[in-house]
Amino acid sequence: MRKIRKAVFPVGGLGTRFLPATKTVPKEMLTIVDKPVIQYVVDEASEAGIEHLIFVTGRNKSVIEDYFDAQIELYSTLETRGKKKDLHHLQRIQPGPGTTSFTRQQEPLGLGHAVWCARELVGNEPFALLLPDMVMQASKGCLSEMIELYHETGGNIIAMQECDPQEVHKYGIVGKGHVVANGFKITEMVEKPEKGQTTSNFYINGRYILQPEIFRIIENQKYCLGNEIQLTDSMLDLARSEPFYGFHFKGKTFDCGSKRGFIEANVAFALSRDDIRDQITAPLAALLKETTTRN
Ligand code: G1P
């Protein structure tokens, strides 16, 4: 079985829901507490043993490339000022030389197309795909758990979670079949179903392990929903010739592409931090009480 060494991060989206901030700051660089959204997702990949990070960017996203570069001047200033803790932290999360690649999705033609743009960098091996809008909080990373399952099943794996049945139209929805190892066989996949199109409320939460055959399928894929190339359509096609499993992730997922998810993530991560929790619990409780009384 081939090891999952590479991870693809599609970071080309415009982030219009966060205007005006995203006029100049990519949505992936907005901070949850004190770390950019993208760092949380990269940390999850690193924890899972990913060795090479592939970013599919777009125009006005070069700050992401700068962010993952070494900041030699900053490091030496921190050293001179004796800020060892900050320096070590930055050095610890710094990707090594040659372990990042950047390519551009020249036009916003959908998730399937963004993934396809990474085909030359991925090459002929299975890879992980992490959608940076989805930030997870769990004692063990979602991708780590998926890779454990992959070691038992091989094939393709999609992480899934339950959503409010009223919200299935926002996501890719999968059907949960019989148990295989720590996962499930996938019975159906439908992208942003209309009412009545599915009975499942298991949504694709933005983490995938895919075989390289997906690229050839995307290449022949027709433009579909929203005049985009949907990854889900290509996965459906691939599922005809290769096994697809679902991993039921039990941690928390914050959809940071929405204001609600982004704000929730900020509060949840702040409350999970020993250095911040005590400072914010009382003011947060007071704010909530004030709001409830007012309304
Ligand atoms: C994409 C996928 C969808 C998935 C979702 C998770 O949709 O196409 O299957 O459920 O991400 O965030 P998008 O959010 O790009 O519309």
mmCIF file with all atom_site columns, C-alpha atoms in Angstrom, residues 44 129 141-151 153 157-160 205-209 245 247:
data_model
loop_
_atom_site.group_PDB
_atom_site.id
_atom_site.type_symbol
_atom_site.label_atom_id
_atom_site.label_alt_id
_atom_site.label_comp_id
_atom_site.label_asym_id
_atom_site.label_entity_id
_atom_site.label_seq_id
_atom_site.pdbx_PDB_ins_code
_atom_site.Cartn_x
_atom_site.Cartn_y
_atom_site.Cartn_z
_atom_site.occupancy
_atom_site.B_iso_or_equiv
_atom_site.pdbx_formal_charge
_atom_site.auth_seq_id
_atom_site.auth_comp_id
_atom_site.auth_asym_id
_atom_site.auth_atom_id
_atom_site.pdbx_PDB_model_num
ATOM 1  C CA . GLU A 1 44  ? -3.682  18.595 11.116 1.00 0.00 ? 44  GLU A CA 1
ATOM 2  C CA . LEU A 1 129 ? -7.104  16.692 0.296  1.00 0.00 ? 129 LEU A CA 1
ATOM 3  C CA . GLY A 1 141 ? -6.804  14.921 14.008 1.00 0.00 ? 141 GLY A CA 1
ATOM 4  C CA . CYS A 1 142 ? -9.414  13.823 11.482 1.00 0.00 ? 142 CYS A CA 1
ATOM 5  C CA . LEU A 1 143 ? -6.761  13.079 8.846  1.00 0.00 ? 143 LEU A CA 1
ATOM 6  C CA . SER A 1 144 ? -4.695  10.972 11.292 1.00 0.00 ? 144 SER A CA 1
ATOM 7  C CA . GLU A 1 145 ? -7.760  8.827  11.932 1.00 0.00 ? 145 GLU A CA 1
ATOM 8  C CA . MET A 1 146 ? -8.469  8.558  8.215  1.00 0.00 ? 146 MET A CA 1
ATOM 9  C CA . ILE A 1 147 ? -4.917  7.430  7.509  1.00 0.00 ? 147 ILE A CA 1
ATOM 10 C CA . GLU A 1 148 ? -5.262  4.734  10.184 1.00 0.00 ? 148 GLU A CA 1
ATOM 11 C CA . LEU A 1 149 ? -8.409  3.529  8.434  1.00 0.00 ? 149 LEU A CA 1
ATOM 12 C CA . TYR A 1 150 ? -6.649  3.735  5.067  1.00 0.00 ? 150 TYR A CA 1
ATOM 13 C CA . HIS A 1 151 ? -3.956  1.349  6.345  1.00 0.00 ? 151 HIS A CA 1
ATOM 14 C CA . THR A 1 153 ? -8.846  -0.563 3.752  1.00 0.00 ? 153 THR A CA 1
ATOM 15 C CA . ILE A 1 157 ? -11.807 7.667  1.980  1.00 0.00 ? 157 ILE A CA 1
ATOM 16 C CA . ILE A 1 158 ? -14.097 10.601 2.714  1.00 0.00 ? 158 ILE A CA 1
ATOM 17 C CA . ALA A 1 159 ? -14.642 11.972 6.208  1.00 0.00 ? 159 ALA A CA 1
ATOM 18 C CA . MET A 1 160 ? -18.259 12.587 7.070  1.00 0.00 ? 160 MET A CA 1
ATOM 19 C CA . ASN A 1 205 ? -16.672 17.606 5.982  1.00 0.00 ? 205 ASN A CA 1
ATOM 20 C CA . GLY A 1 206 ? -13.715 18.563 3.789  1.00 0.00 ? 206 GLY A CA 1
ATOM 21 C CA . ARG A 1 207 ? -11.174 15.766 4.336  1.00 0.00 ? 207 ARG A CA 1
ATOM 22 C CA . TYR A 1 208 ? -10.421 13.180 1.659  1.00 0.00 ? 208 TYR A CA 1
ATOM 23 C CA . ILE A 1 209 ? -7.886  10.497 0.771  1.00 0.00 ? 209 ILE A CA 1
ATOM 24 C CA . TYR A 1 245 ? -15.168 4.376  2.360  1.00 0.00 ? 245 TYR A CA 1
ATOM 25 C CA . PHE A 1 247 ? -14.893 7.787  8.058  1.00 0.00 ? 247 PHE A CA 1
#
